[in-house]
PDB file of C-alpha atoms in Angstrom:
ATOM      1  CA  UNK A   1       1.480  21.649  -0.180  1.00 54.00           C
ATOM      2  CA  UNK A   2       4.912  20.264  -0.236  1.00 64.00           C
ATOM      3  CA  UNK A   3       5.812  18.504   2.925  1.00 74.00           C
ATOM      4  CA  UNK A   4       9.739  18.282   3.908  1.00 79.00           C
ATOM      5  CA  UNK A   5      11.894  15.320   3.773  1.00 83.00           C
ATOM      6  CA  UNK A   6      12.829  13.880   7.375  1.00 89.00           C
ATOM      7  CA  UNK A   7      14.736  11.020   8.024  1.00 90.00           C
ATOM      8  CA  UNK A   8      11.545   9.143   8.818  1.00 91.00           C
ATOM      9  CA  UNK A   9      10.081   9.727   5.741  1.00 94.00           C
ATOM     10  CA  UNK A  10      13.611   8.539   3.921  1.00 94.00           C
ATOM     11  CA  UNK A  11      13.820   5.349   6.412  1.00 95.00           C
ATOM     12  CA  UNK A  12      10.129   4.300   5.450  1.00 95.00           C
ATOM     13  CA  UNK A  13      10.865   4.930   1.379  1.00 94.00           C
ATOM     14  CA  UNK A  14      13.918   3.257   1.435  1.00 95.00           C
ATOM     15  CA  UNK A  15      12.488  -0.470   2.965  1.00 96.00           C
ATOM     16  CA  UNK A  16       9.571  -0.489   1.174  1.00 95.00           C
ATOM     17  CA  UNK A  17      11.581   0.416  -2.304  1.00 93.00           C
ATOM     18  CA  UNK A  18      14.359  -2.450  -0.881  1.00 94.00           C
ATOM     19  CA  UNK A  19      11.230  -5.099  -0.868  1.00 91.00           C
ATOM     20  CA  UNK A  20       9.387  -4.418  -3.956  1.00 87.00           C
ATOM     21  CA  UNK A  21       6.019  -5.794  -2.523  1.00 88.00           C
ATOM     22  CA  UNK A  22       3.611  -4.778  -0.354  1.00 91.00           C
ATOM     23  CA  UNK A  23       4.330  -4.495   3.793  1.00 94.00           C
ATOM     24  CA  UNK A  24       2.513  -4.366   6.934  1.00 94.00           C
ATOM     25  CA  UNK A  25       3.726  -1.537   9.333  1.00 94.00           C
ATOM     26  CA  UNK A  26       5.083  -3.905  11.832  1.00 94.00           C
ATOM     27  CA  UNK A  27       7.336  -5.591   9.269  1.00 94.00           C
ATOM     28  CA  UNK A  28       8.448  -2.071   7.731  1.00 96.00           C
ATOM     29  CA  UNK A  29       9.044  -1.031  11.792  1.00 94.00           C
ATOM     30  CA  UNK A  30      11.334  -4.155  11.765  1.00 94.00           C
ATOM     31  CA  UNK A  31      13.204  -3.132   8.633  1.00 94.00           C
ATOM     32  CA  UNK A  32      13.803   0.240   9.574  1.00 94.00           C
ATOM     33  CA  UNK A  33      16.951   0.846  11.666  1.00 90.00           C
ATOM     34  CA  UNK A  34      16.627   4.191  13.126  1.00 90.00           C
ATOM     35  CA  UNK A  35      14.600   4.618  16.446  1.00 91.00           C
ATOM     36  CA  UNK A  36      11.374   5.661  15.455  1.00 91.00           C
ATOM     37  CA  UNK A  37       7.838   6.045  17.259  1.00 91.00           C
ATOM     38  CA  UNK A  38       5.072   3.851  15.616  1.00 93.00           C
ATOM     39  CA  UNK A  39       2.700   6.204  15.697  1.00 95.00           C
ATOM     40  CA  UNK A  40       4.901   8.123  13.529  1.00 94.00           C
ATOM     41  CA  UNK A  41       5.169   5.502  10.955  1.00 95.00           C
ATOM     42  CA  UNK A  42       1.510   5.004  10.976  1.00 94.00           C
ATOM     43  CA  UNK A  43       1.393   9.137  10.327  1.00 95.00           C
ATOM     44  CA  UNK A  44       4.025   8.720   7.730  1.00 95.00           C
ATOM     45  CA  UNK A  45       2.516   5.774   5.829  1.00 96.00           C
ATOM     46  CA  UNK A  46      -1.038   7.172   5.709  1.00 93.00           C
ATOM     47  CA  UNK A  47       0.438  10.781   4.774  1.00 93.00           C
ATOM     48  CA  UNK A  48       2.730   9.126   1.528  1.00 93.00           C
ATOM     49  CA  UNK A  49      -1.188   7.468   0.836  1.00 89.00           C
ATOM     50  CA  UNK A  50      -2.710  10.598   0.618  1.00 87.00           C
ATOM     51  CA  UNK A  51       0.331  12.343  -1.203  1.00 88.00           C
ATOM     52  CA  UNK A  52      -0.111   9.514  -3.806  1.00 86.00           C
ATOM     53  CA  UNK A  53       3.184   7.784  -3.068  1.00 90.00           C
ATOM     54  CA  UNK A  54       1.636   4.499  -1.808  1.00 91.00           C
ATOM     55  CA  UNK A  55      -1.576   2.729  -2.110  1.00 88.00           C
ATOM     56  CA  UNK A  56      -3.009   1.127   0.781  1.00 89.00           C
ATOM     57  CA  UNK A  57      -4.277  -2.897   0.689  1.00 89.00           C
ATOM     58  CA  UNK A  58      -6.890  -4.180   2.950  1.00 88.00           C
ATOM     59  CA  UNK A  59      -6.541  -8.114   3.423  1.00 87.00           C
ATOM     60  CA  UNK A  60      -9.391 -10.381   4.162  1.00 84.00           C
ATOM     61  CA  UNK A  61      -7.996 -10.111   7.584  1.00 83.00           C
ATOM     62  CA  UNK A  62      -8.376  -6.727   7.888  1.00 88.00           C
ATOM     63  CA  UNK A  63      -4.843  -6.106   8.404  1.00 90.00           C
ATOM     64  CA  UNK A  64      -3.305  -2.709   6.143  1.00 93.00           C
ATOM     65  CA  UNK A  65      -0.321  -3.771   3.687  1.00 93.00           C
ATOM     66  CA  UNK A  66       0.917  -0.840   2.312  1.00 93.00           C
ATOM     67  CA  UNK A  67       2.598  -0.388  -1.647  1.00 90.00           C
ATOM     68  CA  UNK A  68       4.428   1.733  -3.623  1.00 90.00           C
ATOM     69  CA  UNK A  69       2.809   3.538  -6.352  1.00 82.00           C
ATOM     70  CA  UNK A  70      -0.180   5.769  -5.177  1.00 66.00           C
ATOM     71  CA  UNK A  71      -3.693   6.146  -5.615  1.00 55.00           C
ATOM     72  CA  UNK A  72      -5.232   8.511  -7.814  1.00 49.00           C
ATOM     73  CA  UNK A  73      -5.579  11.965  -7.656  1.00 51.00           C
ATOM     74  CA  UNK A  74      -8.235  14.279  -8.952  1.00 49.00           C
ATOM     75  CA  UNK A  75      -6.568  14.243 -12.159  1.00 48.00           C
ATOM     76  CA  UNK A  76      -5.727  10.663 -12.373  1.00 51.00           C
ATOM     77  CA  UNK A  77      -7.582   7.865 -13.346  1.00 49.00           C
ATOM     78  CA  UNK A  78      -8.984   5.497 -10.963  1.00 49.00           C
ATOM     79  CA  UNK A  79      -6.081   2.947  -9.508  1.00 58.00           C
ATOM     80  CA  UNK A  80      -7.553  -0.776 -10.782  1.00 66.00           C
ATOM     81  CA  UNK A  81      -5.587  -3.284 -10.322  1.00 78.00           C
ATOM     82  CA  UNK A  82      -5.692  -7.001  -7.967  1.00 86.00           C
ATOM     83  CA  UNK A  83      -3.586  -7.697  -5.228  1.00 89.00           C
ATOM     84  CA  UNK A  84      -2.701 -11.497  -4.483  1.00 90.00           C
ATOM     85  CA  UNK A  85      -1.819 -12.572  -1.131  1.00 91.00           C
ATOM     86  CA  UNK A  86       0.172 -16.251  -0.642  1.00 93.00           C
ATOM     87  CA  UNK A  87      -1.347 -17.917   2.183  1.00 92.00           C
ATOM     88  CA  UNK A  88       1.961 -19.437   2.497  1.00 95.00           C
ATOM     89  CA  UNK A  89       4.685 -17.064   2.518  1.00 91.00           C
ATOM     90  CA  UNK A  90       1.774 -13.862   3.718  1.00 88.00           C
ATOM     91  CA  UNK A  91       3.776 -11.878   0.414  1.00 89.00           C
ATOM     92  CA  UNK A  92       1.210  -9.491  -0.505  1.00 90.00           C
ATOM     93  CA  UNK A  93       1.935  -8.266  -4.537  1.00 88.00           C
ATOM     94  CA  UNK A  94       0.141  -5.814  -6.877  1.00 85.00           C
ATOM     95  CA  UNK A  95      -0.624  -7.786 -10.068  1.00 84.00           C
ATOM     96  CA  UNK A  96       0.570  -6.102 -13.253  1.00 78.00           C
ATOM     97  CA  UNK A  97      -2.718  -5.748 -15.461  1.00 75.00           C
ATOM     98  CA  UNK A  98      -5.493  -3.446 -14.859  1.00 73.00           C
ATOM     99  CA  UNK A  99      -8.632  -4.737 -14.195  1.00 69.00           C
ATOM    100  CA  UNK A 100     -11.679  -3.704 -16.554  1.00 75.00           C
ATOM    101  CA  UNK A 101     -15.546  -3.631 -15.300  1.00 78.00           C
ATOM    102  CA  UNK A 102     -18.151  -1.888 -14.815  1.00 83.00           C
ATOM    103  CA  UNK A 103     -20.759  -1.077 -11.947  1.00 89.00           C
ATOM    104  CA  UNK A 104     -24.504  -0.610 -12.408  1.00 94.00           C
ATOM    105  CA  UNK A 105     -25.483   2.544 -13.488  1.00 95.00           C
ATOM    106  CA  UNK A 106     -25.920   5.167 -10.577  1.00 95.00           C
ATOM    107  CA  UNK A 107     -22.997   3.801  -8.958  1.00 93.00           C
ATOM    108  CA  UNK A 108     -20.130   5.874  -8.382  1.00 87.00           C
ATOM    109  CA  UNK A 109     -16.601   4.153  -7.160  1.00 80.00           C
ATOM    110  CA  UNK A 110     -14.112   5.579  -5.167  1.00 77.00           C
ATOM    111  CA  UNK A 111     -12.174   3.173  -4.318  1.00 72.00           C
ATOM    112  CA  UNK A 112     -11.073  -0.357  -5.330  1.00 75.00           C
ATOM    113  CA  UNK A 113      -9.656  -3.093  -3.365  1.00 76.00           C
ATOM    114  CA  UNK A 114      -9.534  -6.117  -4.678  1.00 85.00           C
ATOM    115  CA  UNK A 115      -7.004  -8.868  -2.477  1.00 89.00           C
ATOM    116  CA  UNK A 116      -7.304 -12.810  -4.435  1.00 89.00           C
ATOM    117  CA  UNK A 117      -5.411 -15.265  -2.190  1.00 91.00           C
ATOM    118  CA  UNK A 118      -3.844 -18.486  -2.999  1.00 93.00           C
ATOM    119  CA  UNK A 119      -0.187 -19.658  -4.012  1.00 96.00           C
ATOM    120  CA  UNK A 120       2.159 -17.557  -5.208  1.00 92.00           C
ATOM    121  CA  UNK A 121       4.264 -18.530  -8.229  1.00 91.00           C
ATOM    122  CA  UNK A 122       7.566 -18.420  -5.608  1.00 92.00           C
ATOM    123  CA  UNK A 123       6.046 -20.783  -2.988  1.00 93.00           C
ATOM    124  CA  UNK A 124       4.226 -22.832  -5.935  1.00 83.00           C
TER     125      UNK A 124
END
């Protein structure tokens, strides 16, 4: 189903496209600078997930980091890659090379997340 463009959904695209990394919802609810609801951005950011426009990162933290470029989709293959986290800077950034490995047999995965933390090559 095609969903309609609102200004939310254009405010959201736009700062997360301007950082080129990974962002928590609070610091995308500081970039943005139309009044919007945070529950709405929340709805928005977890909608683009499932439309396959973002990928969602879970930190050792727990805390949600969200990225462009989606998961997969029933046709798609399975989104492997690493995420690295600075502990200096908190810059959370997909890592460009897919990761090979394999699972014992009977497993089945769904889902990869896969955050390595340490110094990144800006703060470094």
């Amino acid at each position: 189903m095609k969903r309609r463009n609102t200004p939310t959904k254009e405010a959201v695209l736009q700062v997360l496209t301007r950082a080129g990394k990974a962002m928590s919802q609070d610091a995308i609810e500081q970039e943005i600078t139309i009044d919007i609801n945070r529950a709405t951005i929340y709805r928005v950011l977890n909608r683009f997930c499932e439309d396959g426009i973002l990928h969602k990162v879970i930190a050792e933290d727990g805390k949600q980091y969200f990225a462009l470029g989606g998961t997969r989709k029933k046709t798609e293959p399975l989104h492997q890659h690493f995420h690295f986290k600075c502990r200096l800077c908190n810059t959370i950034e997909c890592l460009p090379d897919k990761v090979d490995f394999s699972v014992p047999k009977g497993y089945l995965i769904e889902n990869i997340n896969c955050v390595i933390t340490g110094v990144c090559k800006n703060c470094g």
